[in-house]
């Protein structure tokens, strides 16, 4: 499977809207805007027969498939129903897709994160569709008094070819729903797939493009209030005193409430609360460490030199390997804090009612955990709390946290009214949850023949937890290996950012492997293949990655890109394993006006069975744009505990004209699906940096690359 895409405005908009879950305000482009847009629940009408948690069929033949996981642009709301519809043998033109609300009795793992939704639900979804198909066939067989084994299903109909009989799913729905649910059903052979693996348009394309109310920012309940919180402007500070009189006196303001180091301004509209919040007069005082980026530079040095590190993996005799080495290669790589910066700011609706129940609604990657947190906070049983999921205008790990959900619930309880809490973009940039800053120190020992005999990695992170993935390549391919992690605890809040840790670690590892290969006098692609061959033939310790799958993407990427065969273009290579998938990339760089410019990126992905070919292409393309853009441009710096970047005017993101051509390929190995929402991002930074080195001779070891002298006038 192959696709080529240029960096046209149309393609960029397609990527940013459908891959990253772009935020569009709730209005109808083809009609008058709704005064109070609302997220509609189940619009199904007519007589419906429910077959299981995932699907129902109406008497008119319409199949409604419920997608339980949050949709943030990873295309899950299209891919999940495709799997069900495939096994159901449904007519896709008659399929409606609805977002299921949180229901832990009907569904499990109702979350979006870790690129695990499809791998986890693959067999569950197939069984759901196949079970309903078996029940429809049984109902038709009973109706016609023929053996069920003589009947087949096809495109929304049950057929008995020998008797020339045919019945639509709508005719059979009510009878079929009363058939005993079979415990064992036969799933389709992969060669018989008609929907899975094809290009299916996102089921919400029209709604997105016409501005239908779908996102949390669109959500409305009659009588609800709006709120914004003033949070401390710097990490490590707390409220000392506050004068809220002017804000309270503003028109449209119903309450000003202080809770948990925040001051909430509540009113009848966002306009009212934005104006009133500016009138708050708050004095803050120190509450713990107050750190600046200059402090972090010193902290990293201390951690790498003197920090008490945790040994994550140790194989062989590392000291002896370095003592006897013919050559030792050393390097350090560093990444900054970066923001998640989803287009849709954090927001959530909560109504803590007088009857002891709670209604929650909004965008969350972890709705079950959010509900659990609200239950614990308010001491209200979970079964009395409902949570409706809206589409997420981006997440990238930020919405794995639920601080904004508990804020809304606590505030609703305090003001005894339904309220929607909204963060501004500045709120999110200054007080959100960031990708942690990390610095890595690498050392490699080579013998006289250029063989890698020793490998050391120490990762130092600021609120990063384990900074390494100690069992990833090249672990298992090196006789003597030591991987350690050490951490500094900071008041700066951090959290998962798309492809946690590996989003930067892959760049550092893959760049360093290039350095080692060149020091050994070997082609960088061949060097990786030699290491994998050694891991296969003489493994050292545990091997937690699939060697053959990694070899396949490496070879295919080299072949598709014409590795080493092109003139007047510098090529850089990278390969990585994350979230159970394998992606190899080749970046091509040319010199323009004396500066390196990324011209094209080839990507070969092994994610097992591709569900939706166009969705898979967009996931890979989006991951590459995300990985390249953030490695090249993004950073957050701190001064006296506060972010120096407040909004997009001084927080640099990739621009349309900077998106390179992207060519995607997929390995078809017949395996069940593995993750795809994140795996294409980690290898990108390494491929780009290695290509820039080839073009300029300058090794980039610190992100963002744009800060390097190479790119300055």
XYZ file of C-alpha atoms in Angstrom:
713
model
C 0.000 0.000 0.000
C 1.534 3.295 -1.116
C 0.551 6.931 -1.004
C 2.300 10.155 -1.951
C 1.209 13.530 -0.658
C 2.528 17.007 -1.380
C 2.498 19.930 1.022
C -0.443 21.706 -0.576
C -2.780 23.848 1.494
C -5.581 21.355 0.888
C -3.509 18.427 2.153
C -2.350 20.396 5.181
C -5.934 21.240 6.080
C -6.949 17.613 5.612
C -4.174 16.565 7.946
C -4.820 19.178 10.582
C -8.572 18.607 10.578
C -8.951 14.879 10.206
C -5.703 13.600 11.693
C -5.193 15.938 14.605
C -8.858 16.520 15.354
C -8.852 20.193 14.429
C -11.158 22.471 16.391
C -13.956 24.131 14.427
C -16.501 26.368 16.114
C -20.047 25.067 16.282
C -21.945 26.695 13.456
C -23.569 25.570 10.245
C -21.744 26.991 7.235
C -24.801 26.497 5.043
C -27.448 28.031 7.234
C -28.159 30.291 10.153
C -26.027 29.616 13.245
C -27.749 27.953 16.136
C -28.194 30.168 19.151
C -27.703 27.311 21.563
C -25.937 24.425 19.798
C -26.386 21.077 21.517
C -24.847 17.672 21.242
C -27.648 15.312 20.364
C -27.671 11.900 21.984
C -29.127 8.934 20.085
C -31.006 10.257 17.042
C -32.267 6.814 16.098
C -35.943 6.682 15.287
C -38.304 3.918 14.361
C -38.398 0.373 15.637
C -34.914 -0.829 16.549
C -33.587 -4.226 17.541
C -30.479 -4.279 19.709
C -28.128 -7.218 19.132
C -25.289 -6.329 21.481
C -23.515 -3.328 22.944
C -22.094 -2.376 19.590
C -24.986 -2.489 17.162
C -28.706 -2.249 16.561
C -30.736 -2.718 13.380
C -33.906 -0.840 12.488
C -36.793 -2.309 10.562
C -35.903 -0.078 7.606
C -32.531 -1.804 7.367
C -30.497 0.984 8.944
C -27.642 -0.385 11.020
C -26.562 1.780 13.944
C -23.089 0.983 15.211
C -21.932 2.456 18.507
C -18.302 3.502 18.843
C -17.339 3.424 22.531
C -13.888 5.043 22.489
C -13.237 8.787 22.511
C -12.550 10.242 19.056
C -9.765 12.816 18.908
C -8.855 12.590 15.237
C -7.336 9.103 15.210
C -10.306 7.945 13.078
C -11.520 5.429 15.646
C -15.149 6.415 15.101
C -14.822 5.206 11.520
C -12.458 2.261 12.009
C -14.390 0.569 14.831
C -17.675 0.473 12.872
C -15.824 -0.772 9.782
C -14.698 -3.832 11.727
C -18.218 -4.529 13.022
C -19.793 -3.918 9.608
C -17.292 -6.241 7.929
C -18.231 -9.228 10.060
C -21.910 -8.281 9.939
C -21.769 -8.191 6.137
C -23.612 -4.894 6.325
C -24.340 -2.474 3.521
C -22.004 0.398 4.495
C -24.328 2.939 2.873
C -26.951 2.019 5.467
C -24.625 2.254 8.461
C -25.008 5.087 10.980
C -22.334 5.626 13.586
C -23.036 7.013 17.045
C -20.692 7.895 19.880
C -21.484 5.712 22.871
C -21.580 7.299 26.300
C -19.379 5.961 29.077
C -20.716 2.559 30.103
C -18.335 0.268 31.964
C -20.878 -2.564 31.986
C -21.238 -2.701 28.207
C -17.687 -1.773 27.215
C -14.153 -2.065 28.563
C -11.061 0.064 27.908
C -13.231 2.983 26.899
C -10.283 5.290 26.503
C -7.967 6.727 23.876
C -4.255 6.467 24.600
C -1.234 4.284 24.011
C -2.319 3.480 20.437
C -4.142 0.503 21.911
C -7.787 0.952 20.936
C -7.867 -1.191 17.784
C -5.486 -3.911 19.055
C -7.567 -4.247 22.216
C -10.969 -4.226 20.522
C -10.174 -6.012 17.241
C -11.574 -9.409 18.212
C -14.376 -7.943 20.360
C -15.652 -5.893 17.427
C -15.357 -8.760 14.978
C -17.251 -11.055 17.319
C -19.968 -8.452 17.814
C -20.583 -8.227 14.075
C -20.301 -11.966 13.465
C -22.694 -12.734 16.322
C -25.389 -10.466 14.892
C -24.841 -11.973 11.434
C -25.313 -15.479 12.842
C -28.541 -14.405 14.574
C -29.906 -12.845 11.375
C -29.096 -16.003 9.444
C -30.774 -18.125 12.124
C -33.911 -15.956 11.956
C -34.046 -16.229 8.164
C -33.518 -19.991 8.276
C -36.377 -20.390 10.767
C -38.617 -18.207 8.622
C -37.891 -20.249 5.519
C -37.717 -23.636 7.312
C -34.280 -24.359 5.888
C -30.981 -25.257 7.590
C -28.996 -22.216 8.672
C -25.903 -23.805 7.134
C -27.482 -23.322 3.703
C -27.875 -19.561 4.217
C -25.340 -16.823 3.699
C -25.172 -13.096 4.420
C -24.168 -10.441 1.934
C -24.363 -6.645 1.856
C -27.268 -6.331 4.274
C -29.235 -9.391 3.146
C -29.550 -13.047 4.109
C -29.639 -15.364 1.096
C -30.780 -18.929 0.554
C -29.503 -19.453 -2.946
C -30.829 -22.977 -3.335
C -34.381 -21.767 -2.684
C -33.889 -18.399 -4.394
C -34.855 -16.601 -1.196
C -33.619 -13.242 0.028
C -34.453 -11.098 3.072
C -33.068 -7.766 4.173
C -31.674 -7.237 7.638
C -34.507 -4.818 8.401
C -37.148 -7.505 7.752
C -35.343 -9.935 10.018
C -34.173 -7.582 12.758
C -36.948 -8.012 15.339
C -37.086 -11.792 15.005
C -33.295 -12.095 14.957
C -32.902 -10.112 18.170
C -34.915 -12.824 19.975
C -32.691 -15.644 18.749
C -30.496 -17.126 21.509
C -27.081 -15.481 21.338
C -24.554 -17.979 19.960
C -21.458 -18.570 22.068
C -19.194 -19.505 19.165
C -19.305 -17.788 15.796
C -17.191 -18.144 12.693
C -15.150 -15.112 11.738
C -14.328 -14.221 8.157
C -11.146 -15.267 6.454
C -8.980 -12.230 5.789
C -9.143 -12.840 2.024
C -12.906 -12.283 2.149
C -12.743 -8.785 3.645
C -14.729 -6.246 1.634
C -14.650 -3.231 3.965
C -11.560 -3.704 6.114
C -8.469 -2.514 4.280
C -10.328 -0.214 1.918
C -10.454 3.591 1.862
C -13.516 4.747 3.794
C -14.189 8.425 4.375
C -14.378 9.649 7.940
C -18.002 9.269 9.020
C -17.944 12.775 10.487
C -16.399 14.628 7.546
C -19.597 16.438 6.616
C -20.367 17.383 10.199
C -16.861 18.733 10.709
C -16.816 20.725 7.487
C -20.276 22.193 8.025
C -19.549 23.159 11.617
C -22.079 20.910 13.301
C -21.906 20.978 17.104
C -19.704 18.003 17.944
C -16.911 19.215 20.192
C -16.883 19.959 23.883
C -16.793 23.683 23.148
C -20.116 23.248 21.309
C -21.850 21.495 24.186
C -24.807 23.329 25.707
C -27.423 22.663 28.359
C -30.346 25.016 28.940
C -29.639 27.204 31.971
C -25.958 26.381 32.268
C -23.403 28.958 33.377
C -19.878 29.508 32.095
C -16.700 29.720 34.147
C -13.032 30.498 33.779
C -10.475 29.959 36.505
C -7.582 32.221 37.325
C -4.735 29.883 38.149
C -1.321 30.810 39.555
C 0.773 32.376 36.768
C 3.911 30.548 37.925
C 4.617 27.022 39.154
C 5.612 26.992 42.818
C 3.344 29.870 43.864
C 0.048 30.196 45.743
C -2.554 32.867 46.437
C -1.550 35.263 49.213
C -4.459 37.685 48.903
C -7.206 38.484 46.426
C -9.531 41.406 45.723
C -12.506 40.115 43.713
C -14.928 43.022 44.236
C -14.545 44.575 40.786
C -15.038 41.235 39.062
C -18.149 40.439 41.108
C -19.671 43.829 40.225
C -19.440 43.230 36.472
C -22.710 42.666 34.532
C -23.545 39.029 33.833
C -21.364 37.666 36.655
C -23.174 35.322 39.028
C -20.343 34.214 41.327
C -16.626 34.502 42.056
C -15.394 31.458 43.981
C -11.985 30.637 45.442
C -11.034 26.961 45.686
C -7.820 24.950 45.545
C -5.505 27.855 44.759
C -7.792 29.003 41.940
C -10.377 31.724 41.609
C -13.350 30.895 39.400
C -15.316 33.637 37.680
C -18.825 32.401 36.827
C -21.244 34.149 34.513
C -23.870 34.010 31.814
C -21.511 34.015 28.832
C -17.851 33.628 27.957
C -17.707 37.327 27.069
C -18.828 38.288 30.565
C -16.372 36.042 32.363
C -13.390 36.947 30.173
C -13.938 40.634 30.895
C -14.517 40.098 34.613
C -11.514 37.828 35.109
C -9.223 40.631 33.980
C -10.392 42.702 36.959
C -9.201 40.236 39.591
C -6.426 41.628 41.783
C -4.384 38.736 43.148
C -1.104 38.673 45.032
C 0.891 35.425 44.977
C 3.615 34.089 47.242
C 6.176 31.331 47.017
C 4.971 27.775 47.620
C 7.871 25.423 46.982
C 10.590 25.579 44.323
C 10.416 28.260 41.661
C 12.503 27.217 38.666
C 13.812 28.813 35.484
C 15.230 27.195 32.356
C 18.705 28.277 33.455
C 18.222 26.149 36.572
C 17.299 23.141 34.460
C 20.584 23.301 32.552
C 22.483 23.047 35.832
C 20.124 20.337 37.119
C 20.729 18.175 34.033
C 24.493 18.419 34.422
C 24.302 17.462 38.093
C 21.973 14.526 37.397
C 24.152 13.102 34.614
C 27.390 13.587 36.555
C 26.364 12.859 40.111
C 22.719 11.760 40.223
C 21.816 8.480 41.874
C 20.369 6.683 38.881
C 18.136 3.646 38.753
C 19.587 0.840 36.670
C 16.891 -0.168 34.188
C 18.882 -2.839 32.356
C 22.385 -4.281 32.552
C 23.855 -6.960 30.309
C 27.426 -8.304 30.383
C 30.531 -6.528 31.708
C 30.186 -2.924 30.590
C 33.314 -1.639 32.343
C 35.499 -4.239 30.654
C 34.002 -3.484 27.248
C 34.892 0.193 27.480
C 38.302 -0.480 29.008
C 39.222 -2.723 26.063
C 37.561 -0.635 23.335
C 39.521 0.414 20.253
C 37.293 3.485 19.973
C 34.730 5.154 22.243
C 31.955 7.411 20.946
C 30.216 9.856 23.320
C 27.345 12.296 22.818
C 24.589 14.115 24.692
C 21.120 14.945 23.364
C 18.551 17.261 24.909
C 14.887 18.127 24.454
C 12.875 20.984 25.984
C 9.472 21.072 27.607
C 6.744 21.376 24.991
C 3.000 21.972 25.202
C 0.271 19.697 23.875
C -1.386 22.738 22.262
C -4.574 21.066 20.965
C -6.736 23.381 18.888
C -9.660 22.971 21.260
C -8.835 24.325 24.743
C -9.660 22.299 27.829
C -13.357 22.434 28.702
C -15.993 20.347 30.466
C -19.596 20.557 31.580
C -20.787 19.407 34.995
C -24.131 19.486 36.771
C -24.172 18.265 40.359
C -27.920 17.919 40.934
C -29.997 18.169 44.075
C -31.122 14.558 43.735
C -27.567 13.291 44.293
C -26.801 12.553 40.655
C -24.179 14.161 38.433
C -24.194 14.823 34.694
C -20.821 15.237 32.999
C -20.138 15.955 29.342
C -17.135 16.932 27.283
C -13.876 15.822 25.677
C -11.833 13.272 27.631
C -9.360 10.587 26.613
C -10.003 8.748 29.887
C -13.700 9.130 30.726
C -13.769 6.247 33.200
C -10.883 7.654 35.214
C -12.471 11.098 35.068
C -15.713 9.734 36.478
C -13.846 7.830 39.173
C -12.053 11.036 40.184
C -15.325 12.982 40.358
C -16.904 10.187 42.399
C -14.042 10.281 44.889
C -13.979 14.085 45.018
C -17.715 14.507 45.659
C -18.250 11.235 47.532
C -20.994 10.266 45.084
C -21.246 6.662 43.809
C -20.116 6.195 40.217
C -23.439 4.656 39.215
C -25.051 8.035 39.930
C -22.699 9.837 37.546
C -23.272 9.888 33.790
C -20.606 11.001 31.332
C -21.342 11.900 27.718
C -18.440 11.982 25.312
C -18.028 14.709 22.732
C -15.488 14.690 19.934
C -12.081 15.908 21.072
C -10.468 18.820 19.257
C -7.070 17.240 19.748
C -5.611 15.559 22.795
C -2.126 14.139 22.255
C -2.045 12.987 25.891
C -3.212 16.225 27.519
C -6.735 14.879 27.871
C -5.502 11.703 29.526
C -5.553 13.931 32.600
C -8.864 15.002 34.071
C -8.023 18.073 36.157
C -10.396 20.194 34.072
C -13.177 17.637 34.642
C -12.854 17.682 38.426
C -12.645 21.485 38.336
C -16.038 21.629 36.633
C -17.588 19.094 39.010
C -16.270 20.780 42.149
C -17.357 24.206 40.959
C -20.846 22.970 40.097
C -21.167 21.538 43.602
C -20.034 24.828 45.127
C -22.333 27.118 43.114
C -25.184 24.560 42.989
C -25.751 25.082 39.269
C -24.816 23.495 35.933
C -21.576 25.004 34.685
C -19.146 24.664 31.830
C -15.518 25.387 32.683
C -13.455 26.717 29.788
C -9.701 27.226 29.659
C -8.266 29.906 27.393
C -5.324 29.025 25.170
C -3.119 31.058 27.509
C -4.431 29.058 30.476
C -3.432 25.832 28.779
C -0.027 27.089 27.676
C 0.850 28.517 31.086
C -0.736 26.030 33.450
C -1.181 22.844 31.512
C 0.694 19.567 31.462
C 3.861 19.432 29.378
C 6.132 16.920 27.762
C 9.002 16.664 30.262
C 12.427 18.062 29.462
C 15.103 15.353 29.185
C 18.826 15.064 28.521
C 20.517 11.828 27.437
C 24.168 10.825 27.678
C 25.282 8.048 25.336
C 28.531 6.110 25.145
C 29.470 3.337 22.713
C 32.492 1.047 22.628
C 33.816 -0.286 19.289
C 36.431 -2.966 18.689
C 39.105 -2.738 15.996
C 36.745 -4.267 13.407
C 34.054 -1.651 14.040
C 31.769 -3.963 16.012
C 29.628 -2.481 18.795
C 30.835 -4.165 21.988
C 29.498 -1.802 24.652
C 26.620 0.642 25.006
C 25.674 3.017 27.809
C 22.688 5.331 28.115
C 21.824 7.540 31.063
C 18.627 9.562 30.862
C 18.001 12.566 33.124
C 14.488 13.949 33.213
C 12.483 16.667 34.909
C 9.299 14.985 36.151
C 9.763 12.385 33.423
C 9.638 9.143 35.377
C 11.610 6.499 33.483
C 13.347 8.440 30.704
C 14.227 5.302 28.740
C 12.680 2.343 27.005
C 15.364 -0.016 28.172
C 14.195 -3.079 26.254
C 13.974 -1.372 22.861
C 16.604 -1.778 20.137
C 19.625 -1.934 20.392
C 19.119 -3.805 23.681
C 19.550 -7.502 23.010
C 22.020 -6.815 20.198
C 24.942 -5.609 22.362
C 26.932 -7.940 24.615
C 27.625 -5.297 27.243
C 24.922 -2.749 27.915
C 23.910 -0.399 30.728
C 20.770 1.754 30.707
C 19.971 4.062 33.632
C 17.424 6.730 34.484
C 17.556 9.565 37.011
C 14.969 12.216 37.767
C 14.501 15.673 39.252
C 11.189 16.425 40.957
C 9.813 19.808 39.932
C 6.601 21.777 40.597
C 6.166 22.037 36.831
C 3.370 19.665 35.810
C 4.180 17.114 33.139
C 2.340 14.250 31.533
C 2.086 11.936 28.573
C 2.723 13.649 25.235
C 2.044 11.816 21.969
C 4.263 8.685 21.997
C 5.453 9.334 25.566
C 9.241 9.413 26.064
C 9.881 7.785 22.678
C 8.822 11.011 20.939
C 12.282 12.342 21.833
C 14.206 9.235 22.862
C 13.888 7.824 19.337
C 15.556 10.927 17.878
C 18.407 10.708 20.355
C 18.934 6.954 19.969
C 18.691 6.915 16.201
C 20.988 9.919 15.814
C 23.549 8.350 18.126
C 23.391 5.014 16.284
C 24.257 6.953 13.129
C 27.219 8.510 14.952
C 28.419 5.074 16.037
C 27.955 3.572 12.554
C 29.984 6.363 10.992
C 32.711 5.974 13.614
C 32.778 2.279 12.691
C 33.062 3.179 8.996
C 29.806 1.423 8.072
C 26.648 2.332 6.170
C 24.071 3.364 8.763
C 21.329 1.101 7.383
C 23.623 -1.907 7.111
C 24.913 -1.236 10.635
C 21.380 -1.548 12.032
C 20.734 -4.729 10.056
C 23.976 -6.250 11.364
C 22.917 -5.490 14.941
C 19.524 -7.083 14.338
C 21.167 -10.152 12.803
C 23.294 -10.486 15.924
C 20.208 -10.146 18.136
C 18.554 -12.916 16.154
C 21.541 -15.280 16.147
C 23.110 -14.483 19.543
C 20.557 -12.609 21.651
C 21.778 -10.946 24.821
C 19.158 -10.889 27.569
C 15.496 -10.325 26.819
C 14.344 -9.424 23.307
C 11.119 -7.424 23.631
C 10.769 -6.410 19.966
C 10.127 -8.459 16.827
C 13.409 -8.611 14.932
C 11.900 -9.784 11.645
C 9.309 -7.014 11.574
C 11.976 -4.388 12.214
C 14.234 -5.866 9.517
C 11.358 -5.790 7.033
C 10.542 -2.092 7.469
C 14.251 -1.186 7.311
C 14.781 -3.035 4.041
C 11.554 -1.766 2.512
C 12.291 1.852 3.447
C 15.773 1.614 1.939
C 14.322 0.119 -1.245
C 11.408 2.547 -1.643
C 13.608 5.609 -1.042
C 16.470 4.495 -3.266
C 18.806 4.651 -0.288
C 22.311 5.728 -1.279
C 21.508 5.921 -4.996
C 20.436 9.541 -5.390
C 22.556 12.554 -6.293
C 22.223 16.098 -5.006
C 20.094 14.997 -2.071
C 21.145 14.062 1.462
C 19.310 11.103 2.997
C 18.852 10.369 6.687
C 17.570 7.099 8.150
C 15.661 6.187 11.307
C 13.650 3.208 12.528
C 11.690 2.697 15.723
C 9.448 0.276 17.556
C 6.714 1.719 19.738
C 3.167 0.779 20.689
C 3.684 -2.681 19.139
C 4.322 -1.280 15.634
C 7.415 -0.642 13.529
C 8.126 2.394 11.384
C 11.219 3.151 9.288
C 11.717 6.534 7.656
C 14.085 8.116 5.171
C 14.273 11.903 5.096
C 15.644 13.786 2.096
C 17.274 17.190 2.564
C 18.485 19.664 -0.048
C 20.351 22.936 0.431
C 18.392 26.105 -0.338
C 20.041 29.491 0.005
C 22.757 27.923 2.091
C 20.354 26.299 4.555
C 19.140 22.686 4.802
C 15.514 22.143 3.787
C 13.498 18.958 4.287
C 12.153 18.009 0.882
C 10.577 14.589 1.327
C 10.041 11.860 3.918
C 9.417 8.205 3.071
C 7.692 6.107 5.723
C 7.236 2.344 5.868
C 4.933 1.134 8.628
C 4.186 -2.325 9.954
C 1.044 -1.986 12.050
C -0.440 -5.362 11.132
C -3.798 -5.345 9.382
C -4.678 -1.880 8.106
C -8.339 -1.167 8.854
C -8.929 1.956 6.771
C -6.280 2.644 4.141
C -6.920 6.368 3.901
C -7.187 6.704 7.679
C -3.893 4.847 8.110
C -2.169 7.129 5.603
C -3.452 10.188 7.455
C -2.263 8.789 10.783
C 1.251 8.278 9.461
C 1.296 11.636 7.716
C -0.045 13.397 10.799
C 2.531 11.706 13.015
C 5.342 12.788 10.700
C 4.128 16.391 10.526
C 3.780 16.394 14.319
C 7.200 14.813 14.878
C 9.008 17.024 12.374
C 7.243 20.210 13.437
C 7.948 19.800 17.141
C 11.550 18.638 16.668
C 12.177 21.586 14.394
C 10.369 24.452 16.100
C 8.668 23.882 19.466
C 9.901 24.679 22.961
C 8.670 26.012 26.274
C 11.070 27.922 28.486
C 10.543 29.115 32.056
C 11.481 32.242 33.942
C 10.768 32.415 37.661
C 8.364 29.474 37.406
C 6.302 30.915 34.535
C 6.292 29.930 30.878
C 7.793 32.555 28.616
C 5.589 31.354 25.747
C 1.967 32.375 26.289
C 0.196 31.570 23.013
C 0.880 30.791 19.373
C 2.406 34.238 18.764
C 5.577 33.098 20.510
C 5.141 29.318 20.646
C 6.371 28.134 17.261
C 4.516 25.403 15.399
C 5.058 24.099 11.883
C 3.554 26.149 9.044
C 1.826 24.980 5.883
C 4.721 25.823 3.591
C 7.111 23.852 5.814
C 5.334 20.494 5.458
C 7.399 18.234 3.163
C 6.143 15.714 0.648
C 5.335 12.451 2.414
C 5.239 9.011 0.805
C 3.697 6.214 2.847
C 3.965 2.443 2.513
C 2.546 -0.354 4.653
C 3.801 -3.886 5.221
C 1.072 -6.445 4.550
C 2.014 -9.362 6.781
C -1.436 -10.715 7.687
C -1.012 -9.989 11.395
C -3.735 -8.633 13.636
C -3.645 -4.830 13.997
C -1.115 -3.155 16.242
C -0.967 0.526 17.165
C -0.846 3.364 14.626
C -1.904 6.598 16.346
C 1.615 7.263 17.662
C 4.307 5.002 16.098
C 5.014 7.199 13.047
C 6.041 10.164 15.199
C 9.147 8.901 17.103
C 11.396 8.052 14.112
C 10.858 11.390 12.356
C 13.221 13.578 14.382
C 16.091 11.135 13.904
C 15.558 10.794 10.151
C 15.487 14.589 9.771
C 18.564 15.211 11.965
C 20.556 12.466 10.238
C 19.699 13.891 6.814
C 20.707 17.393 7.915
C 24.036 15.978 9.102
C 24.582 14.368 5.708
C 23.848 17.679 4.002
C 25.861 19.959 6.288
C 28.256 17.911 8.378
C 26.646 19.437 11.478
C 25.232 17.075 14.087
C 22.058 18.394 15.727
C 21.869 17.199 19.319
C 19.421 19.653 20.816
C 15.824 20.427 19.954
C 14.335 22.543 18.576
C 16.612 22.461 15.538
C 15.600 25.971 14.490
C 17.712 27.374 17.354
C 20.889 26.009 15.775
C 23.209 28.372 13.917
C 22.497 26.387 10.725
C 19.112 28.081 10.435
C 20.051 31.599 11.476
C 20.592 34.391 8.981
